[in-house]
């Protein structure tokens, strides 16, 4: 009974929310050095910015692109035992990602998770936030189950998303492409 009530409430929240699972207006393949999984436009992008502002402690500016790093949960990419060397490499990778994104678009990624399994390796490096009402999953990653994902969304709703492992250069290029679309 509790599960039925939960799913009924979730369904009502998602149907009343201005971001729904069918918000994609159009999608195309983007010509790029990297193979992005999906590009398109999301309706009511203001609601996306608002939901993330309300549910994170991050400074999200509505006039700048939104970069979301999305963690699904347990999978073969995060079941290994973490080591000091891996943690330092991860810290450097994230520092470089942030530094160049700041130069490109003056933004910092927002880290969102579906399931906490595997995010403990980022503790003390970045802050992950629970996906509010599964908004990010249903809007961009509904049918995907890959190790790591990201999406870059412009203030007017254009987006580029990637499913699966990616180099930081792919995030940088997606940010540049989004800035050039506006």
mmCIF file of N, CA and C in Angstrom, residues 53-101:
data_model
loop_
_atom_site.group_PDB
_atom_site.id
_atom_site.type_symbol
_atom_site.label_atom_id
_atom_site.label_comp_id
_atom_site.label_asym_id
_atom_site.label_seq_id
_atom_site.Cartn_x
_atom_site.Cartn_y
_atom_site.Cartn_z
ATOM 1 N N UNK A 53 17.885 25.261 -7.732
ATOM 2 C CA UNK A 53 18.227 26.312 -6.753
ATOM 3 C C UNK A 53 17.635 25.992 -5.386
ATOM 4 N N UNK A 54 16.397 25.526 -5.374
ATOM 5 C CA UNK A 54 15.698 25.230 -4.124
ATOM 6 C C UNK A 54 16.260 24.000 -3.414
ATOM 7 N N UNK A 55 16.807 23.058 -4.169
ATOM 8 C CA UNK A 55 17.207 21.779 -3.593
ATOM 9 C C UNK A 55 18.704 21.576 -3.454
ATOM 10 N N UNK A 56 19.486 22.579 -3.776
ATOM 11 C CA UNK A 56 20.937 22.496 -3.578
ATOM 12 C C UNK A 56 21.394 23.778 -2.876
ATOM 13 N N UNK A 57 22.601 23.749 -2.433
ATOM 14 C CA UNK A 57 23.187 24.949 -1.829
ATOM 15 C C UNK A 57 24.110 25.648 -2.818
ATOM 16 N N UNK A 58 23.938 25.335 -4.081
ATOM 17 C CA UNK A 58 24.806 25.890 -5.114
ATOM 18 C C UNK A 58 24.271 27.227 -5.623
ATOM 19 N N UNK A 59 25.192 28.058 -6.071
ATOM 20 C CA UNK A 59 24.831 29.341 -6.669
ATOM 21 C C UNK A 59 24.523 29.100 -8.142
ATOM 22 N N UNK A 60 23.260 29.009 -8.475
ATOM 23 C CA UNK A 60 22.835 28.737 -9.847
ATOM 24 C C UNK A 60 22.278 30.023 -10.434
ATOM 25 N N UNK A 61 22.943 30.500 -11.471
ATOM 26 C CA UNK A 61 22.513 31.739 -12.122
ATOM 27 C C UNK A 61 21.702 31.396 -13.361
ATOM 28 N N UNK A 62 20.519 31.963 -13.458
ATOM 29 C CA UNK A 62 19.602 31.618 -14.549
ATOM 30 C C UNK A 62 20.014 32.205 -15.891
ATOM 31 N N UNK A 63 20.989 33.094 -15.904
ATOM 32 C CA UNK A 63 21.452 33.667 -17.177
ATOM 33 C C UNK A 63 22.707 32.969 -17.701
ATOM 34 N N UNK A 64 23.092 31.865 -17.056
ATOM 35 C CA UNK A 64 24.287 31.112 -17.462
ATOM 36 C C UNK A 64 23.922 29.654 -17.675
ATOM 37 N N UNK A 65 24.738 28.940 -18.462
ATOM 38 C CA UNK A 65 24.456 27.512 -18.657
ATOM 39 C C UNK A 65 24.485 26.753 -17.331
ATOM 40 N N UNK A 66 23.747 25.676 -17.315
ATOM 41 C CA UNK A 66 23.684 24.797 -16.160
ATOM 42 C C UNK A 66 24.397 23.498 -16.540
ATOM 43 N N UNK A 67 25.434 23.146 -15.787
ATOM 44 C CA UNK A 67 26.173 21.905 -16.037
ATOM 45 C C UNK A 67 25.845 20.955 -14.894
ATOM 46 N N UNK A 68 25.275 19.808 -15.248
ATOM 47 C CA UNK A 68 24.871 18.826 -14.242
ATOM 48 C C UNK A 68 25.659 17.540 -14.471
ATOM 49 N N UNK A 69 26.337 17.098 -13.429
ATOM 50 C CA UNK A 69 27.009 15.801 -13.428
ATOM 51 C C UNK A 69 26.061 14.873 -12.684
ATOM 52 N N UNK A 70 25.626 13.793 -13.352
ATOM 53 C CA UNK A 70 24.573 12.935 -12.800
ATOM 54 C C UNK A 70 25.110 11.545 -12.479
ATOM 55 N N UNK A 71 24.911 11.132 -11.234
ATOM 56 C CA UNK A 71 25.356 9.820 -10.750
ATOM 57 C C UNK A 71 24.131 8.943 -10.528
ATOM 58 N N UNK A 72 24.062 7.830 -11.255
ATOM 59 C CA UNK A 72 22.900 6.939 -11.160
ATOM 60 C C UNK A 72 22.897 6.072 -9.910
ATOM 61 N N UNK A 73 24.056 5.623 -9.498
ATOM 62 C CA UNK A 73 24.117 4.716 -8.355
ATOM 63 C C UNK A 73 25.083 3.591 -8.630
ATOM 64 N N UNK A 74 24.849 2.460 -7.972
ATOM 65 C CA UNK A 74 25.778 1.340 -8.075
ATOM 66 C C UNK A 74 25.811 0.765 -9.491
ATOM 67 N N UNK A 75 27.017 0.580 -9.990
ATOM 68 C CA UNK A 75 27.244 -0.093 -11.267
ATOM 69 C C UNK A 75 28.705 -0.528 -11.308
ATOM 70 N N UNK A 76 29.120 -1.128 -12.402
ATOM 71 C CA UNK A 76 30.476 -1.667 -12.478
ATOM 72 C C UNK A 76 31.553 -0.583 -12.404
ATOM 73 N N UNK A 77 31.194 0.664 -12.607
ATOM 74 C CA UNK A 77 32.182 1.758 -12.582
ATOM 75 C C UNK A 77 32.533 2.206 -11.171
ATOM 76 N N UNK A 78 31.683 1.915 -10.200
ATOM 77 C CA UNK A 78 31.971 2.431 -8.861
ATOM 78 C C UNK A 78 31.962 1.349 -7.786
ATOM 79 N N UNK A 79 32.140 0.108 -8.175
ATOM 80 C CA UNK A 79 32.169 -0.956 -7.176
ATOM 81 C C UNK A 79 33.586 -1.335 -6.763
ATOM 82 N N UNK A 80 34.590 -0.696 -7.362
ATOM 83 C CA UNK A 80 35.972 -0.993 -7.012
ATOM 84 C C UNK A 80 36.339 -0.326 -5.682
ATOM 85 N N UNK A 81 37.372 -0.833 -5.070
ATOM 86 C CA UNK A 81 37.847 -0.251 -3.816
ATOM 87 C C UNK A 81 38.660 1.004 -4.135
ATOM 88 N N UNK A 82 38.351 2.085 -3.454
ATOM 89 C CA UNK A 82 39.029 3.354 -3.703
ATOM 90 C C UNK A 82 40.419 3.334 -3.070
ATOM 91 N N UNK A 83 41.330 4.057 -3.685
ATOM 92 C CA UNK A 83 42.683 4.140 -3.148
ATOM 93 C C UNK A 83 43.095 5.609 -3.063
ATOM 94 N N UNK A 84 44.163 5.850 -2.332
ATOM 95 C CA UNK A 84 44.681 7.212 -2.181
ATOM 96 C C UNK A 84 45.054 7.794 -3.543
ATOM 97 N N UNK A 85 45.684 7.008 -4.393
ATOM 98 C CA UNK A 85 46.092 7.469 -5.721
ATOM 99 C C UNK A 85 44.883 7.823 -6.584
ATOM 100 N N UNK A 86 43.860 6.969 -6.579
ATOM 101 C CA UNK A 86 42.637 7.259 -7.352
ATOM 102 C C UNK A 86 41.954 8.512 -6.840
ATOM 103 N N UNK A 87 41.923 8.687 -5.543
ATOM 104 C CA UNK A 87 41.276 9.869 -4.948
ATOM 105 C C UNK A 87 42.000 11.141 -5.374
ATOM 106 N N UNK A 88 43.325 11.121 -5.384
ATOM 107 C CA UNK A 88 44.089 12.295 -5.821
ATOM 108 C C UNK A 88 43.875 12.585 -7.299
ATOM 109 N N UNK A 89 43.829 11.547 -8.119
ATOM 110 C CA UNK A 89 43.567 11.735 -9.552
ATOM 111 C C UNK A 89 42.172 12.314 -9.769
ATOM 112 N N UNK A 90 41.196 11.813 -9.012
ATOM 113 C CA UNK A 90 39.822 12.305 -9.107
ATOM 114 C C UNK A 90 39.761 13.771 -8.698
ATOM 115 N N UNK A 91 40.440 14.119 -7.616
ATOM 116 C CA UNK A 91 40.472 15.506 -7.130
ATOM 117 C C UNK A 91 41.078 16.433 -8.192
ATOM 118 N N UNK A 92 42.167 16.030 -8.828
ATOM 119 C CA UNK A 92 42.804 16.829 -9.871
ATOM 120 C C UNK A 92 41.893 16.963 -11.088
ATOM 121 N N UNK A 93 41.244 15.866 -11.491
ATOM 122 C CA UNK A 93 40.334 15.873 -12.638
ATOM 123 C C UNK A 93 39.208 16.885 -12.404
ATOM 124 N N UNK A 94 38.630 16.845 -11.233
ATOM 125 C CA UNK A 94 37.517 17.751 -10.902
ATOM 126 C C UNK A 94 37.999 19.194 -10.828
ATOM 127 N N UNK A 95 39.175 19.417 -10.256
ATOM 128 C CA UNK A 95 39.732 20.773 -10.193
ATOM 129 C C UNK A 95 39.929 21.339 -11.600
ATOM 130 N N UNK A 96 40.458 20.522 -12.504
ATOM 131 C CA UNK A 96 40.661 20.957 -13.886
ATOM 132 C C UNK A 96 39.316 21.201 -14.584
ATOM 133 N N UNK A 97 38.355 20.319 -14.360
ATOM 134 C CA UNK A 97 37.017 20.493 -14.929
ATOM 135 C C UNK A 97 36.426 21.835 -14.503
ATOM 136 N N UNK A 98 36.468 22.113 -13.213
ATOM 137 C CA UNK A 98 35.904 23.357 -12.676
ATOM 138 C C UNK A 98 36.634 24.589 -13.208
ATOM 139 N N UNK A 99 37.937 24.526 -13.232
ATOM 140 C CA UNK A 99 38.738 25.672 -13.662
ATOM 141 C C UNK A 99 38.406 26.086 -15.095
ATOM 142 N N UNK A 100 38.371 25.112 -15.996
ATOM 143 C CA UNK A 100 38.111 25.444 -17.405
ATOM 144 C C UNK A 100 36.648 25.825 -17.624
ATOM 145 N N UNK A 101 35.708 25.180 -16.921
ATOM 146 C CA UNK A 101 34.305 25.579 -17.044
ATOM 147 C C UNK A 101 34.103 27.017 -16.573
#
